Short mmCIF file of C-alpha atoms in Angstrom, two decimals:
data_model
loop_
_atom_site.label_atom_id
_atom_site.label_comp_id
_atom_site.label_asym_id
_atom_site.label_seq_id
_atom_site.Cartn_x
_atom_site.Cartn_y
_atom_site.Cartn_z
CA MET N 10 88.29 54.74 -23.24
CA TYR N 11 90.82 52.33 -21.73
CA ASN N 12 94.10 53.58 -20.12
CA VAL N 13 97.39 52.24 -21.39
CA LEU N 14 100.86 52.13 -19.73
CA ILE N 15 103.93 51.55 -22.00
CA ALA N 16 107.05 50.40 -20.33
CA ASP N 17 110.26 50.17 -22.50
CA ASP N 18 113.77 51.56 -21.89
CA GLU N 19 114.05 52.68 -25.49
CA ILE N 20 112.22 55.94 -26.19
CA GLU N 21 112.26 55.17 -29.94
CA VAL N 22 110.22 52.02 -29.26
CA ARG N 23 107.68 53.88 -27.14
CA GLU N 24 107.28 56.68 -29.74
CA GLY N 25 107.02 54.10 -32.52
CA LEU N 26 104.23 52.23 -30.75
CA LYS N 27 102.24 55.48 -30.27
CA LEU N 28 102.50 56.25 -34.05
CA LYS N 29 101.71 52.79 -35.40
CA VAL N 30 97.94 52.89 -34.77
CA ASP N 31 95.07 55.22 -34.07
CA TRP N 32 94.90 54.55 -30.33
CA HIS N 33 92.02 56.89 -29.60
CA GLY N 34 89.95 55.54 -32.53
CA MET N 35 90.41 52.02 -31.18
CA GLY N 36 89.21 53.06 -27.71
CA PHE N 37 92.55 53.47 -25.92
CA ALA N 38 94.43 56.39 -24.32
CA ILE N 39 98.17 56.20 -23.56
CA THR N 40 98.18 57.78 -20.11
CA GLY N 41 101.59 56.51 -18.80
CA GLU N 42 105.07 55.85 -19.97
CA ALA N 43 108.03 54.25 -18.09
CA SER N 44 111.67 53.65 -19.09
CA ASN N 45 112.17 50.83 -16.54
CA GLY N 46 110.29 48.58 -14.11
CA ILE N 47 110.67 50.84 -11.17
CA GLU N 48 109.01 53.80 -12.95
CA ALA N 49 106.26 51.39 -14.17
CA ASP N 50 105.78 50.05 -10.66
CA GLU N 51 105.29 53.57 -9.20
CA LEU N 52 102.69 54.41 -11.92
CA LEU N 53 100.82 51.21 -11.38
CA GLN N 54 100.56 51.97 -7.66
CA SER N 55 99.30 55.55 -8.14
CA GLU N 56 97.05 55.32 -11.22
CA HIS N 57 94.57 52.93 -12.84
CA PHE N 58 95.58 51.19 -16.11
CA ASP N 59 93.52 48.74 -18.18
CA LEU N 60 96.50 47.60 -20.36
CA LEU N 61 100.25 47.23 -19.74
CA ILE N 62 102.55 46.91 -22.73
CA THR N 63 106.03 46.12 -21.40
CA ASP N 64 109.47 45.11 -22.66
CA MET N 65 110.95 42.14 -20.77
CA ASN N 66 114.56 43.26 -20.98
CA MET N 67 114.89 46.60 -19.09
CA PRO N 68 117.41 48.07 -16.61
CA VAL N 69 116.84 48.62 -12.85
CA MET N 70 113.78 46.31 -12.75
CA ASN N 71 113.16 44.10 -15.76
CA GLY N 72 109.82 42.95 -17.12
CA VAL N 73 109.90 39.57 -15.37
CA ARG N 74 109.87 41.23 -11.91
CA LEU N 75 107.39 43.89 -13.09
CA LEU N 76 104.87 41.16 -14.04
CA ASP N 77 105.22 39.63 -10.57
CA VAL N 78 104.14 42.79 -8.82
CA CYS N 79 101.72 44.09 -11.50
CA ARG N 80 98.93 41.69 -10.64
CA SER N 81 98.99 42.53 -7.01
CA TYR N 82 97.89 46.13 -7.88
CA ASN N 83 95.42 45.32 -10.52
CA PRO N 84 94.40 41.62 -10.93
CA SER N 85 92.23 42.39 -13.99
CA ILE N 86 94.87 44.39 -15.99
CA GLN N 87 95.59 43.15 -19.52
CA ILE N 88 99.30 42.58 -20.33
CA VAL N 89 101.15 42.42 -23.63
CA ILE N 90 104.85 41.47 -23.75
CA ILE N 91 107.16 42.98 -26.33
CA THR N 92 110.72 41.65 -26.60
CA GLY N 93 113.54 41.04 -29.04
CA TYR N 94 114.51 37.77 -27.29
CA GLU N 95 112.61 34.53 -27.81
CA ASP N 96 113.45 33.24 -24.37
CA PHE N 97 111.56 30.47 -22.50
CA GLN N 98 112.13 32.51 -19.22
CA TYR N 99 109.94 35.25 -20.58
CA ALA N 100 107.35 32.86 -21.94
CA ARG N 101 107.20 31.13 -18.54
CA ALA N 102 106.83 34.52 -16.73
CA GLY N 103 104.05 35.46 -19.15
CA VAL N 104 102.16 32.19 -18.56
CA ARG N 105 102.40 32.75 -14.79
CA SER N 106 101.05 36.35 -15.14
CA GLN N 107 98.40 35.42 -17.65
CA VAL N 108 99.78 37.58 -20.45
CA MET N 109 97.30 38.40 -23.19
CA ASP N 110 99.80 38.34 -26.08
CA TYR N 111 103.46 38.46 -27.13
CA LEU N 112 104.83 40.84 -29.77
CA LEU N 113 108.40 40.46 -31.17
CA LYS N 114 110.41 43.51 -32.01
CA PRO N 115 110.15 45.23 -34.40
CA VAL N 116 106.42 45.31 -33.83
CA THR N 117 104.43 45.63 -37.03
CA ARG N 118 101.41 47.86 -37.43
CA ASP N 119 99.05 44.93 -38.29
CA GLU N 120 100.20 42.81 -35.37
CA LEU N 121 99.74 45.65 -32.90
CA LYS N 122 96.27 46.52 -34.35
CA ALA N 123 95.14 42.91 -34.21
CA THR N 124 96.33 42.48 -30.59
CA LEU N 125 94.65 45.74 -29.53
CA GLY N 126 91.41 44.61 -31.18
CA LYS N 127 91.41 41.39 -29.18
CA ILE N 128 92.16 43.22 -25.98
CA LYS N 129 89.45 45.81 -26.62
CA ALA N 130 86.87 43.07 -27.15
CA ASP N 131 87.89 41.36 -23.90
CA LEU N 132 87.82 44.63 -21.89
CA ASP N 133 84.37 45.43 -23.29
CA GLU N 134 83.06 42.03 -22.15
CA GLN N 135 84.59 42.52 -18.68
CA ARG N 136 83.02 45.95 -18.42
CA LYS N 137 79.64 44.50 -19.48
CA VAL N 138 79.82 41.80 -16.87
CA ARG N 139 80.73 44.25 -14.15
CA GLY N 140 77.91 46.54 -15.27
CA ASP N 141 75.40 43.73 -15.21
CA SER N 142 76.58 42.67 -11.79
CA GLU N 143 76.34 46.24 -10.48
CA LEU N 144 72.88 46.64 -12.04
CA LEU N 145 71.82 43.34 -10.39
CA GLN N 146 73.02 44.47 -7.01
CA TRP N 147 71.24 47.84 -7.48
CA ARG N 148 68.05 46.14 -8.39
CA LEU N 149 68.26 43.81 -5.42
CA SER N 150 69.10 46.67 -3.10
CA GLN N 151 66.06 48.61 -4.42
CA TYR N 152 63.90 45.50 -4.07
CA TYR N 153 65.17 44.85 -0.57
CA ARG N 154 64.60 48.48 0.44
CA GLU N 155 61.03 48.44 -0.90
CA MET N 156 60.25 45.21 0.96
CA LYS N 157 61.66 46.61 4.19
CA GLU N 158 59.72 49.84 3.80
CA ARG N 159 56.51 47.92 3.34
CA PHE N 160 57.28 45.87 6.36
CA LEU N 161 57.88 48.93 8.53
CA LEU N 162 54.72 50.60 7.21
CA ASP N 163 52.69 47.55 8.14
CA LEU N 164 54.14 47.71 11.65
CA VAL N 165 53.52 51.43 12.24
CA LYS N 166 50.12 51.38 10.66
CA GLY N 167 49.05 48.60 13.01
CA ASN N 168 48.40 46.10 10.22
CA ARG N 169 48.27 42.63 11.69
CA LEU N 170 51.05 40.38 10.63
CA PRO N 171 51.12 36.54 11.38
CA PRO N 172 53.10 36.12 14.66
CA SER N 173 54.90 33.12 13.17
CA SER N 174 56.41 35.29 10.40
CA MET N 175 57.52 38.17 12.69
CA PRO N 176 60.88 36.77 13.98
CA GLU N 177 62.04 35.84 10.43
CA ARG N 178 61.01 39.21 8.96
CA LEU N 179 62.79 41.09 11.80
CA ARG N 180 65.89 39.04 11.12
CA LEU N 181 65.78 39.49 7.34
CA PHE N 182 65.56 43.29 7.74
CA HIS N 183 68.09 43.48 10.62
CA LEU N 184 65.51 44.87 13.03
CA GLU N 185 65.87 42.42 15.87
CA SER N 186 67.73 44.87 18.10
CA TRP N 187 65.04 47.54 17.57
CA GLN N 188 61.98 45.63 18.79
CA ASP N 189 62.65 45.96 22.56
CA GLN N 190 64.53 49.27 22.80
CA LYS N 191 63.00 52.69 23.32
CA VAL N 192 62.69 54.46 19.97
CA CYS N 193 61.51 57.77 18.66
CA PHE N 194 59.68 58.39 15.32
CA ILE N 195 60.37 61.50 13.21
CA THR N 196 58.36 62.84 10.27
CA ALA N 197 60.04 65.37 7.98
CA SER N 198 59.46 67.23 4.75
CA MET N 199 60.92 70.28 3.01
CA SER N 200 59.24 73.42 4.28
CA HIS N 201 57.37 75.67 1.85
CA SER N 202 58.34 79.27 1.50
CA ASP N 203 56.77 81.60 4.07
CA LYS N 204 56.04 84.25 1.36
CA GLN N 205 54.31 82.04 -1.17
CA ASP N 206 50.66 80.97 -1.16
CA LEU N 207 49.66 77.40 -1.41
CA ARG N 208 49.19 77.34 -5.23
CA GLU N 209 52.69 78.80 -5.80
CA ASP N 210 54.08 76.29 -3.32
CA ARG N 211 53.07 73.46 -5.62
CA LEU N 212 56.10 74.49 -7.73
CA HIS N 213 58.26 72.79 -5.07
CA GLU N 214 56.66 69.39 -5.76
CA HIS N 215 59.45 68.57 -8.18
CA MET N 216 61.79 68.58 -5.21
CA HIS N 217 60.07 65.66 -3.51
CA LEU N 218 62.15 62.94 -5.08
CA PRO N 219 65.54 64.71 -4.58
CA PHE N 220 64.62 65.22 -0.90
CA GLU N 221 63.77 61.52 -0.58
CA MET N 222 67.13 60.61 -2.09
CA VAL N 223 68.94 62.85 0.38
CA CYS N 224 67.13 61.18 3.23
CA TYR N 225 68.14 57.70 1.97
CA GLU N 226 71.73 58.86 1.51
CA ILE N 227 72.11 60.30 5.01
CA THR N 228 70.86 57.12 6.59
CA GLN N 229 72.57 54.67 4.38
CA SER N 230 75.76 54.37 6.45
CA ASP N 231 73.97 54.56 9.85
CA SER N 232 71.40 51.77 9.72
CA ASP N 233 72.14 50.91 13.36
CA ILE N 234 71.31 54.53 14.38
CA VAL N 235 68.42 55.37 12.09
CA GLN N 236 65.82 53.58 9.96
CA VAL N 237 64.13 55.44 7.12
CA PHE N 238 60.88 54.65 5.30
CA HIS N 239 58.40 56.31 2.91
CA ASP N 240 54.71 56.01 2.39
CA PRO N 241 54.16 56.15 -1.45
CA ALA N 242 50.76 57.80 -0.74
CA HIS N 243 52.40 60.89 0.61
CA ALA N 244 55.12 62.28 -1.68
CA GLY N 245 57.88 64.30 -0.18
CA ILE N 246 57.24 63.20 3.39
CA MET N 247 59.89 60.91 5.02
CA HIS N 248 59.72 58.95 8.23
CA PHE N 249 62.61 57.91 10.51
CA MET N 250 63.05 55.80 13.55
CA THR N 251 65.94 56.42 15.95
CA PRO N 252 66.90 55.22 19.36
CA ASP N 253 65.58 57.54 22.01
CA GLY N 254 68.19 60.24 22.75
CA VAL N 255 69.70 60.78 19.29
CA GLN N 256 66.67 62.26 17.51
CA HIS N 257 67.64 65.88 17.93
CA GLU N 258 71.22 65.31 16.70
CA PHE N 259 69.88 63.51 13.65
CA ILE N 260 67.38 66.24 12.88
CA GLN N 261 70.13 68.82 12.99
CA GLN N 262 72.26 66.82 10.55
CA LEU N 263 69.25 66.43 8.22
CA ALA N 264 68.43 70.14 8.43
CA GLU N 265 72.00 71.15 7.62
CA LEU N 266 72.30 68.69 4.69
CA THR N 267 68.92 69.88 3.24
CA ALA N 268 69.92 73.51 3.60
CA SER N 269 73.29 72.97 1.92
CA VAL N 270 71.88 70.92 -0.99
CA PHE N 271 68.57 72.69 -1.64
CA SER N 272 68.87 76.03 0.35
CA MET N 273 65.53 75.14 2.01
CA ASN N 274 64.36 74.46 5.55
CA ILE N 275 62.61 71.31 6.74
CA ARG N 276 59.38 70.83 8.59
CA VAL N 277 59.78 68.21 11.38
CA GLY N 278 57.56 66.38 13.83
CA ILE N 279 58.88 64.27 16.68
CA GLY N 280 56.69 61.53 18.12
CA ARG N 281 56.59 60.48 21.78
CA SER N 282 59.31 57.89 22.57
CA VAL N 283 57.84 54.30 22.75
CA SER N 284 59.04 50.85 23.65
CA ARG N 285 58.15 47.45 22.01
CA LEU N 286 56.69 46.79 18.61
CA GLU N 287 53.02 47.07 19.63
CA HIS N 288 53.54 50.74 20.51
CA TRP N 289 55.29 51.77 17.32
CA LYS N 290 52.02 52.80 15.78
CA GLU N 291 51.42 55.31 18.57
CA GLY N 292 54.86 56.82 18.18
CA TYR N 293 54.46 57.02 14.42
CA ILE N 294 51.02 58.73 14.61
CA HIS N 295 52.26 61.25 17.16
CA SER N 296 55.15 62.15 14.85
CA LEU N 297 52.72 62.82 12.06
CA LEU N 298 50.49 64.91 14.33
CA ALA N 299 53.53 66.87 15.50
CA TRP N 300 54.58 67.45 11.92
CA ASN N 301 51.03 68.53 11.04
CA SER N 302 50.92 71.10 13.85
CA ALA N 303 54.49 72.42 13.41
CA GLU N 304 54.55 76.18 13.13
CA ARG N 305 55.09 77.50 9.62
CA ALA N 306 57.90 79.84 10.68
CA GLY N 307 60.47 80.24 13.36
CA SER N 308 60.27 76.91 15.12
CA ARG N 309 60.74 74.23 12.47
CA LEU N 310 63.70 72.76 14.40
CA ASN N 311 61.94 72.87 17.75
CA PRO N 312 59.08 70.55 16.79
CA GLN N 313 58.29 69.35 20.32
CA ALA N 314 57.39 72.87 21.59
CA GLY N 315 53.74 72.68 22.44
CA THR N 316 53.40 69.12 21.02
CA ASP N 317 50.19 67.50 22.17
CA TYR N 318 50.71 63.94 23.31
CA SER N 319 47.23 63.36 24.61
CA PRO N 320 45.54 60.01 23.72
CA LEU N 321 44.70 59.29 20.10
CA LEU N 322 41.26 58.27 18.83
CA PRO N 323 40.39 54.81 20.17
CA GLU N 324 41.65 51.95 17.97
CA GLU N 325 38.13 50.51 17.78
CA THR N 326 36.85 53.82 16.42
CA ILE N 327 39.55 53.85 13.75
CA ARG N 328 38.74 50.22 12.82
CA THR N 329 35.02 51.01 12.54
CA LEU N 330 35.70 54.07 10.32
CA HIS N 331 37.98 51.98 8.12
CA ARG N 332 35.27 49.33 7.77
CA CYS N 333 32.76 51.96 6.76
CA LEU N 334 35.09 53.35 4.14
CA ILE N 335 35.99 50.13 2.47
CA ARG N 336 32.35 49.08 2.45
CA GLY N 337 31.23 52.45 1.10
CA GLU N 338 28.97 53.07 4.07
CA LEU N 339 29.21 56.83 4.02
CA ASP N 340 26.20 57.53 6.22
CA SER N 341 27.69 55.56 9.07
CA PHE N 342 31.06 57.14 8.42
CA ARG N 343 29.49 60.61 8.65
CA SER N 344 27.68 59.76 11.89
CA ILE N 345 30.89 58.61 13.64
CA ILE N 346 33.12 61.57 12.50
CA HIS N 347 30.30 64.04 13.47
CA LYS N 348 30.35 62.72 17.00
CA GLU N 349 34.17 62.50 17.29
CA ILE N 350 34.90 65.96 15.81
CA HIS N 351 32.27 67.76 17.87
CA GLU N 352 33.46 66.08 21.10
CA ALA N 353 37.06 66.98 20.27
CA PHE N 354 36.18 70.57 19.52
CA GLN N 355 34.53 70.87 22.95
CA LEU N 356 37.91 69.99 24.51
CA SER N 357 39.96 72.34 22.27
CA PRO N 358 40.44 73.34 18.66
CA SER N 359 43.79 71.69 18.59
CA ARG N 360 42.22 68.42 19.70
CA MET N 361 39.75 68.77 16.82
CA THR N 362 42.69 69.30 14.43
CA ARG N 363 44.35 66.14 15.75
CA SER N 364 41.20 64.08 15.19
CA ILE N 365 40.79 65.43 11.63
CA PHE N 366 44.36 64.62 10.76
CA GLN N 367 44.11 61.08 12.25
CA ILE N 368 40.96 60.39 10.32
CA SER N 369 42.46 61.74 7.07
CA LEU N 370 45.24 59.16 7.37
CA LEU N 371 42.65 56.38 6.80
CA MET N 372 42.11 57.70 3.25
CA ASP N 373 45.77 58.11 2.25
CA TYR N 374 45.01 61.63 1.31
CA PRO N 375 48.01 63.87 0.29
CA MET N 376 48.78 65.55 3.54
CA ALA N 377 48.90 69.37 3.55
CA PRO N 378 48.74 70.84 7.09
CA GLU N 379 47.46 74.14 5.80
CA TRP N 380 44.22 72.51 4.65
CA ILE N 381 43.45 71.33 8.16
CA LEU N 382 44.66 74.41 9.99
CA TRP N 383 42.28 76.53 7.96
CA LEU N 384 39.25 74.68 9.41
CA LYS N 385 37.66 76.65 12.21
CA THR N 386 34.43 74.77 12.98
CA PRO N 387 33.37 71.12 13.29
CA ASP N 388 30.92 71.55 10.35
CA GLN N 389 33.72 72.70 8.06
CA ALA N 390 35.85 69.69 9.11
CA GLU N 391 32.96 67.31 8.53
CA ARG N 392 32.32 68.62 5.06
CA LEU N 393 36.06 68.36 4.14
CA LEU N 394 36.32 64.76 5.52
CA MET N 395 33.23 63.71 3.70
CA GLN N 396 34.65 65.10 0.40
CA TRP N 397 37.87 63.16 0.96
CA ALA N 398 35.85 60.00 1.83
CA GLN N 399 34.02 60.29 -1.53
CA ASP N 400 37.30 60.83 -3.31
CA PHE N 401 38.76 57.79 -1.55
CA LEU N 402 35.82 55.65 -2.74
CA GLY N 403 36.30 57.00 -6.29
CA ARG N 404 39.96 55.81 -6.19
CA GLN N 405 38.88 52.30 -5.02
CA LEU N 406 37.20 51.49 -8.37
CA PRO N 407 33.86 50.69 -6.71
CA SER N 408 31.42 48.24 -8.18
CA GLU N 409 27.62 48.26 -7.84
CA ASN N 410 27.90 47.28 -4.20
CA GLY N 411 30.31 47.94 -1.31
CA ASP N 412 31.59 44.35 -1.31
CA GLY N 413 33.10 44.98 -4.76
CA THR N 414 35.12 47.82 -3.37
CA VAL N 415 36.40 45.56 -0.54
CA ILE N 416 37.63 42.94 -3.07
CA GLU N 417 39.47 45.55 -5.08
CA SER N 418 41.14 46.80 -1.91
CA ALA N 419 42.03 43.25 -0.88
CA LYS N 420 43.56 42.56 -4.27
CA ARG N 421 45.71 45.66 -3.98
CA TYR N 422 46.74 44.69 -0.46
CA ILE N 423 47.82 41.26 -1.76
CA GLU N 424 49.84 42.87 -4.62
CA GLU N 425 51.63 45.12 -2.21
CA ASN N 426 52.30 42.45 0.49
CA TYR N 427 52.67 39.21 -1.42
CA MET N 428 56.10 38.60 0.14
CA GLN N 429 54.63 38.45 3.60
CA GLU N 430 52.94 35.45 5.19
CA LEU N 431 49.37 36.25 4.16
CA THR N 432 46.42 34.15 5.15
CA LEU N 433 42.72 34.33 4.44
CA THR N 434 42.03 34.83 8.13
CA LEU N 435 44.46 37.73 8.32
CA LEU N 436 42.96 39.39 5.25
CA ALA N 437 39.38 38.84 6.55
CA GLU N 438 40.31 40.42 9.85
CA ARG N 439 41.85 43.37 8.14
CA PHE N 440 38.59 44.09 6.26
CA ASN N 441 36.37 43.19 9.26
CA TYR N 442 34.74 40.04 7.87
CA TYR N 443 34.33 36.52 9.13
CA PRO N 444 36.86 34.30 7.27
CA THR N 445 34.22 31.87 5.85
CA TYR N 446 32.06 34.68 4.45
CA PHE N 447 35.05 36.57 3.19
CA SER N 448 36.31 33.48 1.36
CA GLU N 449 33.05 33.25 -0.60
CA LEU N 450 32.97 36.99 -1.15
CA PHE N 451 36.53 37.00 -2.55
CA LYS N 452 35.92 34.06 -4.88
CA GLU N 453 32.81 35.67 -6.27
CA GLY N 454 34.47 39.09 -6.69
CA ALA N 455 37.89 37.95 -7.95
CA GLY N 456 36.74 34.98 -10.01
CA THR N 457 39.16 32.62 -8.18
CA SER N 458 39.89 31.53 -4.64
CA PHE N 459 42.07 33.48 -2.32
CA VAL N 460 44.83 30.82 -2.42
CA GLN N 461 44.85 30.65 -6.23
CA TYR N 462 44.92 34.42 -6.53
CA MET N 463 47.73 34.73 -3.92
CA THR N 464 49.77 32.01 -5.67
CA GLY N 465 49.28 33.79 -9.04
CA VAL N 466 50.61 37.07 -7.75
CA ARG N 467 53.59 35.43 -6.10
CA MET N 468 54.31 33.37 -9.20
CA LYS N 469 54.25 36.51 -11.45
CA HIS N 470 56.96 38.05 -9.36
CA ALA N 471 58.92 34.84 -9.23
CA LEU N 472 58.92 34.64 -13.03
CA GLN N 473 60.32 38.21 -13.24
CA LEU N 474 63.14 37.37 -10.80
CA LEU N 475 63.99 34.18 -12.70
CA LYS N 476 64.31 36.14 -15.93
CA ASP N 477 65.97 39.30 -14.65
CA THR N 478 68.32 38.00 -11.94
CA GLN N 479 70.67 35.12 -11.17
CA LEU N 480 69.21 34.64 -7.67
CA THR N 481 68.96 31.08 -6.42
CA VAL N 482 65.61 29.32 -6.07
CA TRP N 483 66.05 29.65 -2.34
CA ASP N 484 66.41 33.41 -2.49
CA ILE N 485 63.45 33.77 -4.88
CA THR N 486 61.31 31.68 -2.56
CA GLU N 487 62.21 34.02 0.29
CA LEU N 488 61.56 37.17 -1.69
CA THR N 489 58.14 36.09 -3.08
CA GLY N 490 56.61 34.65 0.08
CA PHE N 491 56.40 30.96 -0.80
CA SER N 492 56.72 28.80 2.26
CA SER N 493 59.69 26.65 1.12
CA PRO N 494 61.86 26.06 -1.99
CA SER N 495 60.46 22.56 -2.45
CA TYR N 496 56.84 23.89 -2.38
CA PHE N 497 57.78 26.66 -4.82
CA SER N 498 59.42 24.24 -7.21
CA SER N 499 56.63 21.67 -7.13
CA LYS N 500 54.00 24.46 -7.63
CA PHE N 501 56.10 25.85 -10.48
CA LYS N 502 56.34 22.49 -12.29
CA ARG N 503 52.56 21.95 -11.96
CA MET N 504 51.87 25.40 -13.45
CA PHE N 505 54.44 25.48 -16.20
CA ASN N 506 55.46 21.82 -16.80
CA MET N 507 59.14 22.63 -16.18
CA SER N 508 61.40 23.40 -13.27
CA PRO N 509 62.43 26.98 -12.32
CA SER N 510 65.93 26.23 -13.55
CA ASP N 511 64.65 25.01 -16.93
CA TYR N 512 62.48 28.14 -17.24
CA ARG N 513 65.53 30.37 -16.58
CA LEU N 514 67.61 28.46 -19.11
CA GLN N 515 64.86 28.58 -21.74
CA HIS N 516 64.50 32.29 -21.24
CA SER N 517 68.31 32.98 -21.50
CA GLU N 518 68.40 30.95 -24.72
CA LYS N 519 65.64 33.06 -26.22
CA ILE N 520 67.60 36.17 -25.41
CA ASP N 521 70.74 34.74 -26.94
CA ASN N 522 68.84 33.80 -30.09
CA HIS N 523 67.48 37.31 -30.47
CA ASP N 524 70.84 38.98 -29.73
CA PRO N 525 71.45 41.29 -32.71
CA LYS N 526 75.19 40.82 -32.38
CA LYS N 527 74.90 37.11 -33.22
#
C-alpha cells in the first residue's frame, strides 16, 4: 500500500478526489491532507509519502514553492499537479521537479484512474529494484561473513595458509589491527537446564540458530571490539575474539541479552590471552577446554575459576593422530591415544579430560561436555574415542583403501576453501604426503589433476555469482580465488567460448524471455 498526500485549499476538491476512485483497491491509502503549502510541508517533514497530489494555486505557500522543498525531503516521491490554470509557470515548475502528470480541474474519474495506474506501476518497479538491491547486499554480506568465518577457523585451527596470501586476506577481512595485539578467545553456548537429563535437553537444539543470530547481532556494530565466528560442525556453539581486557564486559553483555531474549543462561569458556597470529590456535583451544570444563551450575559467568592452562598435547602428536584418521589407520590411532590418555590420567583426571576433548576436536564430533565428564577411567575414554574415530571414518565416505578417504577429505577441503590461495604443496602438507606422490594420488582418486579440479570448483562458484549478482569481474575474481581478472577471463573464454560479460548477458536474456509477465 502506497501513502498519498493531497494538498488543495478547497475541501470540496479533496473530498471529490477521494470519492472518484477505489484508492485502496488500486493500492493507495490517503494518509494526509493539507489546505496549503505550509501544512503540506509540515506533513512531508514528519511522515513518509509515496505520492503527492497538489494544487498549484494555494494560499500561504503555493504549489510552486511546495515542489521546490518537496524533493529535499523525499527525492523519490511521485508528484501529480492539479490546477485550473494552464500556465507555463506551473509547467516549468513541474518539469524542474520531475512531475509525473498534470490534471486539469475538474478532474475526471477516468483521468485520475489512468494516472494512478501509471504511478502504481512505476512505484512497484522502484520497490522491486530496491528489494533486489537489498537482497543482493544481504547475499553479499552473508557470503562475506561465511568467507571471513572460514578464514578465522583456518587460523585458529592451525591450518597452514600460504604466507603470500596472508596480508591480503587480513586486509580483506579488516583484521590487520588484530594480528599483533593481545587477544582473548571466548567460547559460548546456551546452558542446558540443571533439572533435565541429557535426552530431555535435546529439546533445546531448536534454539541453536536463534542463539547464533543473537551472537551475530550483538557483535555487528562492534567489529573493532569483538570478532565472531562459528564452526558448522558444532551447532549452537559460538566463538569470539576480543582485545585482552574487555572479555568479561562482553560476556556480561552477552549473558544479559541471552537471558532477556530466551530466559536462559549461557555456558562460557575463556581462553588464555595470546599475542600474534601463530598463537591464536592455543588461545582458541584453551577457550574450548575452559568451556568444556565449566561447571554446570553456579559459576557459568566465572569461567576462569579453576581453569587449567597447562600445555596442550604436542602439535606433532595431533598431526600424527590426524594423519592416522584420514588414512584410516585405526590401530596406530588407538596406540597413540592409549599412551597419551594413560599418561594424562597419571597426572590428574582433569588432564585426561583435557586430552580427550582435544583429541575429539580432530573428529569434528558434536561437543557435549557431559559425555566426557562421565568418563572415569582411561579405558572408558579409549573406547569412546575409538567409537568416534570409526564414526568419523564412516562420514568420510571411505573407499576400499585409506587413500580414497584422503582424496574425499581433500576434495571437501577444496570446496570449503576455494577462495583461498590453495596449492598442491599446501594440500599435501595438510594431509601429510609428499607433493609429488600426493599429485599422483589425487589424479587417480579424483579422475583429474589438482589444478583442473581446483579450477572447476572455482569456476562453478564464479558462474553462480555472474548469474545471481551484478558484481564486477574484479570482485568475482577476488571472491573465487583466481589470481587475477585477466587470468579468470582468459580461463573463462577457453572453457565456455565466451567472455564473463557475454555469459552474464546471455543468462539475463534467458530470464527475460522466460518472464511470465512478458
